[in-house]
XYZ file of C-alpha atoms in Angstrom:
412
model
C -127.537 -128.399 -133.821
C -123.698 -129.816 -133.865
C -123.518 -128.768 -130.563
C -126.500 -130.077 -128.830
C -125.928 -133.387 -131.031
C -122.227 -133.252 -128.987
C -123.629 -132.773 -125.870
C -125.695 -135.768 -126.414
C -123.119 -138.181 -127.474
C -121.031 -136.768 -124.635
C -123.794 -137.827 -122.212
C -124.017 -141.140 -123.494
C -120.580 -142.077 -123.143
C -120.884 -140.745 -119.844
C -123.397 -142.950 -119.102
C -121.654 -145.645 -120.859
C -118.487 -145.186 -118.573
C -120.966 -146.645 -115.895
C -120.046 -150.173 -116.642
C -116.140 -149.558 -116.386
C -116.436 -150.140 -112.656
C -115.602 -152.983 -110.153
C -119.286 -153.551 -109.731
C -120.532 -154.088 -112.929
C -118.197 -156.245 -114.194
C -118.396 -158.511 -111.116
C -122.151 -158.805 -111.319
C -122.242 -159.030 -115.141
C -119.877 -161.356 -114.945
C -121.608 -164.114 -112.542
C -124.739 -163.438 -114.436
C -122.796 -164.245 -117.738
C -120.777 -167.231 -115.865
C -124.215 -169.058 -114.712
C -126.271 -167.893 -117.402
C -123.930 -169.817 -120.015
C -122.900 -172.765 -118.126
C -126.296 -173.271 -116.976
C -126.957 -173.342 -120.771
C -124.720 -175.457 -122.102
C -125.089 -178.114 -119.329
C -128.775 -178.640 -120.280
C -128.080 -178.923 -123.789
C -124.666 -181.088 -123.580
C -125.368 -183.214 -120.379
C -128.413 -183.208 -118.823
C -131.755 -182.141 -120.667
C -130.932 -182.336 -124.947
C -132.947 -179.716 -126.929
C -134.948 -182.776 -128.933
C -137.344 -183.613 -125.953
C -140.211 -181.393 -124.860
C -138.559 -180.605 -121.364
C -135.370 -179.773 -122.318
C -137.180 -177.040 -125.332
C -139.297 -175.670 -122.294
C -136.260 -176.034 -120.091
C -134.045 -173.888 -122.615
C -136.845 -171.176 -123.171
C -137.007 -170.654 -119.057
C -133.004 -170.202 -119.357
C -132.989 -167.538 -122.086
C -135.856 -165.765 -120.681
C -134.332 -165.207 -117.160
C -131.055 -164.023 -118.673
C -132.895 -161.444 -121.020
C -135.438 -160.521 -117.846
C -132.455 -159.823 -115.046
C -130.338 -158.193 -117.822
C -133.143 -155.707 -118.911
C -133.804 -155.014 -115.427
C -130.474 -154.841 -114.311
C -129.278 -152.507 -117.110
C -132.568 -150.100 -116.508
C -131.982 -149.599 -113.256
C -128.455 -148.871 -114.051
C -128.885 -146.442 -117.388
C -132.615 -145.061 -116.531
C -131.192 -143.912 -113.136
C -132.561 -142.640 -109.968
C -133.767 -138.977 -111.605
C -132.032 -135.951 -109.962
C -133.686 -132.660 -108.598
C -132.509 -129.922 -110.839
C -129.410 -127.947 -110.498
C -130.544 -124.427 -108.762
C -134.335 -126.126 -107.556
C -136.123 -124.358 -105.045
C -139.862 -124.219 -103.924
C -142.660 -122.074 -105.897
C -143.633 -120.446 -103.001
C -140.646 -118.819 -101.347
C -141.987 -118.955 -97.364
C -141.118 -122.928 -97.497
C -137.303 -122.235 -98.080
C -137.084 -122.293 -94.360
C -138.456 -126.400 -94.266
C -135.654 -127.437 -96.940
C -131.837 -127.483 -96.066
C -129.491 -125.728 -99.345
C -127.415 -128.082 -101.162
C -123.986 -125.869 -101.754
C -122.832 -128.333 -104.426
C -126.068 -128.485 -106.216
C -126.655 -124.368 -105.423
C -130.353 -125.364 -104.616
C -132.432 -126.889 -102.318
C -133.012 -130.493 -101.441
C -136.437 -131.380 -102.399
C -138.376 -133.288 -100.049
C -136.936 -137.286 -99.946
C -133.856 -136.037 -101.667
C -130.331 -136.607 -100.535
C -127.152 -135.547 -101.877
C -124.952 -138.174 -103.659
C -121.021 -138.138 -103.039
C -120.454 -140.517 -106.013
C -123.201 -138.880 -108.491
C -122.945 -135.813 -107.161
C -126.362 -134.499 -107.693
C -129.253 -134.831 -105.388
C -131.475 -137.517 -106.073
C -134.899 -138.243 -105.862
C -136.200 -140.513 -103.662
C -132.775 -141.678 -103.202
C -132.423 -145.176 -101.167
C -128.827 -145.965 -101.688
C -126.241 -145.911 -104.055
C -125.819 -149.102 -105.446
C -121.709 -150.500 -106.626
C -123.041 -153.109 -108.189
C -124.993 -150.823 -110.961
C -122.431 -147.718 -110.162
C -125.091 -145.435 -109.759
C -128.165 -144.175 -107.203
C -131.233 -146.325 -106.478
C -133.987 -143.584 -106.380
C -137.410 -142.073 -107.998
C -137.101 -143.498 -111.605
C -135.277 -146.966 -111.305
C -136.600 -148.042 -107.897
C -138.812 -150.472 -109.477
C -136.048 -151.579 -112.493
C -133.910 -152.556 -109.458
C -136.237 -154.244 -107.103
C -137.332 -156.508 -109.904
C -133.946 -157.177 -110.726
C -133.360 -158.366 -107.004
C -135.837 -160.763 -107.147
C -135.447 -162.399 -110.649
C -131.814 -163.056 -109.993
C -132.605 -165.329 -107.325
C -134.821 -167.075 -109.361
C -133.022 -167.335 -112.465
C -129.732 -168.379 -109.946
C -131.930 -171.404 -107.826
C -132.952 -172.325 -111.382
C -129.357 -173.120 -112.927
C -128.304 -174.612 -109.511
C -131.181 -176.759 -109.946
C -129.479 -177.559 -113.464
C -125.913 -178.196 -111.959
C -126.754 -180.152 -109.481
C -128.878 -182.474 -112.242
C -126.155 -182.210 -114.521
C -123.525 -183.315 -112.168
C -125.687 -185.982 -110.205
C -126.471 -188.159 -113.919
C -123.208 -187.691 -115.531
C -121.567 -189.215 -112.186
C -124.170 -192.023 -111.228
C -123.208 -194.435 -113.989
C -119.038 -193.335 -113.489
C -119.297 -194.392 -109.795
C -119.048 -198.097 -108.650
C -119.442 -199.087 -105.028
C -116.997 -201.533 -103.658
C -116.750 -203.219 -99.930
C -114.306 -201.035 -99.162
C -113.857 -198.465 -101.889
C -115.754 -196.077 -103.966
C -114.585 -195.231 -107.417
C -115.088 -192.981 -110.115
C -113.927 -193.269 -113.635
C -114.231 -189.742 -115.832
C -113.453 -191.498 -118.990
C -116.957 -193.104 -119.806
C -120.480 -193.158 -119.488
C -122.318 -196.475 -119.276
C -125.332 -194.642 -119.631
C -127.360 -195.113 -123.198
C -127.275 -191.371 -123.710
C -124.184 -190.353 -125.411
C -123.964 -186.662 -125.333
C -122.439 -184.330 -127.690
C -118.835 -183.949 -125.966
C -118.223 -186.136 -122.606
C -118.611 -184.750 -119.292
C -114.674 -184.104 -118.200
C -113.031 -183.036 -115.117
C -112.757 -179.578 -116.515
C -116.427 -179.877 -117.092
C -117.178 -180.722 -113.686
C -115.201 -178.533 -112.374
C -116.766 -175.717 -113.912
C -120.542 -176.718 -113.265
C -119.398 -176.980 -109.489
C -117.686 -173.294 -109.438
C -121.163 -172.365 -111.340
C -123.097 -173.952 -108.646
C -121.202 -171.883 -106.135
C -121.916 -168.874 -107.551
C -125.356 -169.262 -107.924
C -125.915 -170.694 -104.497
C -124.353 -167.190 -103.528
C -126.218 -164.932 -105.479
C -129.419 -166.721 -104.594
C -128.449 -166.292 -100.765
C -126.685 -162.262 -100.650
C -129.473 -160.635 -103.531
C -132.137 -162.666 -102.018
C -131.769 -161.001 -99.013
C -131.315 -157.388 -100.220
C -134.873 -158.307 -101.861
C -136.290 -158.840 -99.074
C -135.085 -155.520 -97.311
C -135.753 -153.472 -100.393
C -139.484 -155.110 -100.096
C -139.566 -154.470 -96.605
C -139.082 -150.817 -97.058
C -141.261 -150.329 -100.005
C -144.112 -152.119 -98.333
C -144.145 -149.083 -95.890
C -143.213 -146.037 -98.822
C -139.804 -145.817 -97.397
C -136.206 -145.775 -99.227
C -133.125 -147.329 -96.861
C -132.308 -143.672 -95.861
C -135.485 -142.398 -94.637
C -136.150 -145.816 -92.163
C -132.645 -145.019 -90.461
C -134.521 -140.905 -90.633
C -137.443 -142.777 -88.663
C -134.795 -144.351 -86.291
C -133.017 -141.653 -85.137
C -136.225 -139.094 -84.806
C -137.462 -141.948 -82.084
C -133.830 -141.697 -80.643
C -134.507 -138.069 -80.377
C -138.117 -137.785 -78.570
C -136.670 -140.116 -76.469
C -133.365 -138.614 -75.345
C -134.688 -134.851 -75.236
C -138.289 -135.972 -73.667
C -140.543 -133.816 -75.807
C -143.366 -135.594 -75.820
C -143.639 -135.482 -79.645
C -145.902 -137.796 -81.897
C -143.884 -138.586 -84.829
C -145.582 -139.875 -87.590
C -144.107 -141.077 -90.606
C -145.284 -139.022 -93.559
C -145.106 -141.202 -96.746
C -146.858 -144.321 -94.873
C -150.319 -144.634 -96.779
C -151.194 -147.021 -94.581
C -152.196 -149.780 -96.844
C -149.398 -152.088 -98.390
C -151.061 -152.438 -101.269
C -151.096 -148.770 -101.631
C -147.752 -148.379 -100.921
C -146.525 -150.827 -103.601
C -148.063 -148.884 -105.884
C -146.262 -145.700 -105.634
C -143.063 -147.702 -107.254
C -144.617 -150.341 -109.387
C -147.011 -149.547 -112.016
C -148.263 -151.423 -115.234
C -146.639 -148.380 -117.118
C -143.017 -149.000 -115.702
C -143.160 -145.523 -114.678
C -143.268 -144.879 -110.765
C -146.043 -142.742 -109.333
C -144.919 -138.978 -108.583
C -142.604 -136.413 -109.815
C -140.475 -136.629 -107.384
C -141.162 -133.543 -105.927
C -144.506 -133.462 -104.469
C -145.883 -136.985 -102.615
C -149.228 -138.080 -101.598
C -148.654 -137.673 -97.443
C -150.516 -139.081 -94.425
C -153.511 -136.865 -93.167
C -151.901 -135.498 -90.271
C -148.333 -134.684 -92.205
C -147.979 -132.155 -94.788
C -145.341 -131.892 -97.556
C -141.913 -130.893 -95.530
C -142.891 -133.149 -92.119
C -139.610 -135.157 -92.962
C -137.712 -132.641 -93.675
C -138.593 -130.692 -90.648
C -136.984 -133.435 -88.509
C -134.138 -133.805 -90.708
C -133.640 -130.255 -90.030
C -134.018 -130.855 -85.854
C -131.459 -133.611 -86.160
C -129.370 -131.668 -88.025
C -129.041 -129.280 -85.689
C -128.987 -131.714 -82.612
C -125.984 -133.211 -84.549
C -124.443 -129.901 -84.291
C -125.353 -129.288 -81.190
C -123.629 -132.637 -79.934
C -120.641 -132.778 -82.062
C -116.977 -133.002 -80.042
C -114.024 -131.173 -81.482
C -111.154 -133.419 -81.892
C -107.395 -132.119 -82.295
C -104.873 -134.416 -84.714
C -101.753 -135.792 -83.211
C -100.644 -138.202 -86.028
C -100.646 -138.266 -89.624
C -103.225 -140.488 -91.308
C -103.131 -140.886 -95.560
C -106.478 -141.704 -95.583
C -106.050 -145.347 -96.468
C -108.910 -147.710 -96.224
C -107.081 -150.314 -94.449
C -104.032 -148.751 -92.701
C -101.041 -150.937 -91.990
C -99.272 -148.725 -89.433
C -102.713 -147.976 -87.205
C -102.621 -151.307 -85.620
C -104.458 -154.362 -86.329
C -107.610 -153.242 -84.466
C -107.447 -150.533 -86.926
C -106.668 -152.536 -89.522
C -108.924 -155.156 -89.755
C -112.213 -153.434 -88.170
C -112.363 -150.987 -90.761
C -115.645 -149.472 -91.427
C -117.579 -152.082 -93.733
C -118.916 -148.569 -95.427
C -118.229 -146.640 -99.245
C -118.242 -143.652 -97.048
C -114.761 -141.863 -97.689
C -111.647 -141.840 -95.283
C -109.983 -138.293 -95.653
C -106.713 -137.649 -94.818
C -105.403 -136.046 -91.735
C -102.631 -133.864 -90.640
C -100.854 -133.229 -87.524
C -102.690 -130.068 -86.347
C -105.904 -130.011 -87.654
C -109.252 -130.030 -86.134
C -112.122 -132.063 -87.030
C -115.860 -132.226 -85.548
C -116.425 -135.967 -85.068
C -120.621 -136.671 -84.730
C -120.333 -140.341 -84.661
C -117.717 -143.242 -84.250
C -116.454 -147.101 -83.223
C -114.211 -147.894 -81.120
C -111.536 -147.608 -83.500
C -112.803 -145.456 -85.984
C -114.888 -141.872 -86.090
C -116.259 -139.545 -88.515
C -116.401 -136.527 -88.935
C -116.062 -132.908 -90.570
C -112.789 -131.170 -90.783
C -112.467 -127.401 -90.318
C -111.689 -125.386 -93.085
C -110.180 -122.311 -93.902
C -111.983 -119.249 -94.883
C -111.596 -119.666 -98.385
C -112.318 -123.842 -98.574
C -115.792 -122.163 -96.372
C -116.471 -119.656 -98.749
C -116.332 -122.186 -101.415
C -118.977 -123.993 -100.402
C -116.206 -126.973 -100.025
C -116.893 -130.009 -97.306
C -114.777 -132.688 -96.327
C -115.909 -135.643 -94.143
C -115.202 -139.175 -93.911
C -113.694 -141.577 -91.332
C -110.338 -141.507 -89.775
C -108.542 -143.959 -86.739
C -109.333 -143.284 -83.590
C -105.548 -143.227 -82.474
C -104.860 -140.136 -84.559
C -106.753 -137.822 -82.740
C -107.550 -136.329 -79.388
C -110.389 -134.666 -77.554
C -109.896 -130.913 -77.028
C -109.492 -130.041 -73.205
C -111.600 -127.601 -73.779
C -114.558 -128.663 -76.100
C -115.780 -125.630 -78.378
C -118.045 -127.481 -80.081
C -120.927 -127.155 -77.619
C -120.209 -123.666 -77.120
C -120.344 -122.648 -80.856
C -123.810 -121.127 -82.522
C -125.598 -123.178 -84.500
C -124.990 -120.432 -87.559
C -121.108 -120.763 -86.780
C -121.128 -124.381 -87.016
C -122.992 -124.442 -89.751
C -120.247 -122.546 -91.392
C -118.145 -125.234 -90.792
């Protein structure tokens, strides 16, 4: 009992840890910054706590705080829900539909991707989120959506408070010469006489509020709308670039193939429903999915399998001829290099004179792709992959990448 009451203490610092991270304390702290300024400026300067509309005014404050914080901390602590460690199908035959997971030493059940940062395979998985430090997925798809939308909300509401506050504690401090306008920050001439006067420090403070809040309202409103977009159509992030590239495929190898997107139910309303529920509970246990008539259970992860292996098939082996320490923003790769750094969490990995890597994709300054091991990193089960410059590498004369076996390069 001591032990499993160790484990779970262990856990929950663990999961406590999560807010120790660039992220979180950015976002909690603009949620914090407008949240209390917003506050105090309706209470100090602008809408006083004995009239009807400031009460109601106050209420609306407090309850967006409490709403984007609940949300915000749900999606964060409930999590995405991972596939368990070891998972593979019931029936045995439909091994050959999945792709293995050697970190996870089981299969990747259908809509779940492996996680770098969690590292465990998620369900459902969209994206993993910095600003909450962990996985948007199965279980906190909902938690975070909401949380997207209520923080615009809550943010165009306190601007609307700054800009009142500031606006009627500077309209009686302003007089309008011929030739001159002038403020005074000293005094009021307005009947109201507030609880503290409204100083430069003051001002200064409701306009760096207003700032942020414009902000916010601008950068989540939009991921709102591109979270809505996808769940509108049963999609996460990752699956809609899936969609992408299987069109990019029919079309570059002409096979004639009808690809129809699985998880589409083909009603909207339908498909908001499979995240939000009156329960709080998404629809699904993330494992089996209600499918489109002419799809069965693994038609996704069929053509993640044929990309996979057209991504083999068109990989280009790439020799290094410079030294790179894996640096996000290198200072001695040139300023191309430099400053067009991919605008991507995906790692950079280091590189060493002499290696080989498989690049599958790239800029013009930058590629990625997977370095060759040894036979022991292989045998491991160990991967590394990431971006690198351009400039450090060079295409092999002769390119054994296309002339590899599929099981060889999987191997690698």
């Amino acid at each position: 009992m001591n032990i499993l009451s160790a484990i779970i203490v262990f856990e929950n610092l663990h999961e406590v840890k999560r807010l120790f991270h660039w992220g979180p304390i950015i976002a909690l702290t603009v949620i914090g910054m407008c949240s209390t300024m917003a506050i105090l400026d309706s209470i100090i300067w602008y809408w006083p706590l004995d009239t009807t509309g400031g009460s109601i005014n106050f209420i609306m404050l407090i309850n967006w705080t409490v709403l984007i914080l609940y949300n915000y901390f749900n999606a964060m602590f409930v999590g995405p829900g991972y596939i368990p460690l070891g998972w593979k199908p019931e029936n045995q035959q439909e091994i050959m539909y999945l792709q293995f997971c050697k970190l996870c030493q089981g299969y990747k059940a259908p809509r779940s991707h492996h996680c770098r940062k969690c590292n465990r395979c998620v369900m459902k998985m969209d994206h993993h989120c910095p600003w909450i430090n962990n996985c948007c997925g199965q279980l906190n798809h909902a938690y975070f959506t909401s949380f997207l939308l209520l923080a615009p909300l809550g943010c165009m509401h306190a601007a609307l408070i700054f800009i009142m506050t500031t606006y009627t504690q500077l309209y009686d401090r302003i007089s309008f010469g011929w030739s001159s306008v002038k403020i005074d920050m000293s005094a009021a001439r307005h009947i109201h006489h507030p609880i503290m006067p409204f100083s430069i420090a003051a001002f200064a403070a409701t306009l760096f509020a207003l700032g942020l809040a414009l902000g916010t309202t601008i950068a989540v409103g939009m991921l709102f709308f591109i979270q809505m977009k996808v769940i509108l159509r049963n999609k996460t992030s990752i699956e809609a670039w899936i969609e992408e590239k299987a069109k990019d495929r029919i079309q570059y190898y002409q096979t004639g193939e009808d690809f129809i997107f699985p998880y589409d139910l083909g009603s909207r309303w339908e498909n908001f429903k499979q995240v939000f529920t009156w329960s709080g509970t998404p629809m699904g246990d993330g494992i089996e999915w209600p499918v489109h008539e002419k799809c069965n259970q693994y038609t996704l992860t069929i053509e993640q399998l044929k990309q996979k292996h057209d991504k083999r098939q068109r990989s280009v082996e790439y020799r290094v001829v410079e030294d790179y320490n894996g640096a996000c923003c290198p200072l001695g790769k040139g300023l191309n290099t430099f400053f067009r750094t991919p605008c991507t969490e995906e790692p950079r990995i280091k590189l060493i004179k002499g290696e080989t890597i498989f690049a599958t994709r790239g800029t013009k300054w930058w590629m990625y792709g997977d370095k060759v091991l040894n036979e022991e990193q292989a045998k491991a089960g160990d991967r590394i992959r990431g971006w690198f410059p351009r400039r450090c590498v060079e295409k092999c004369l002769y390119d054994s990448a296309n002339n590899l076996t599929s099981e060889e390069k999987k191997e690698q």
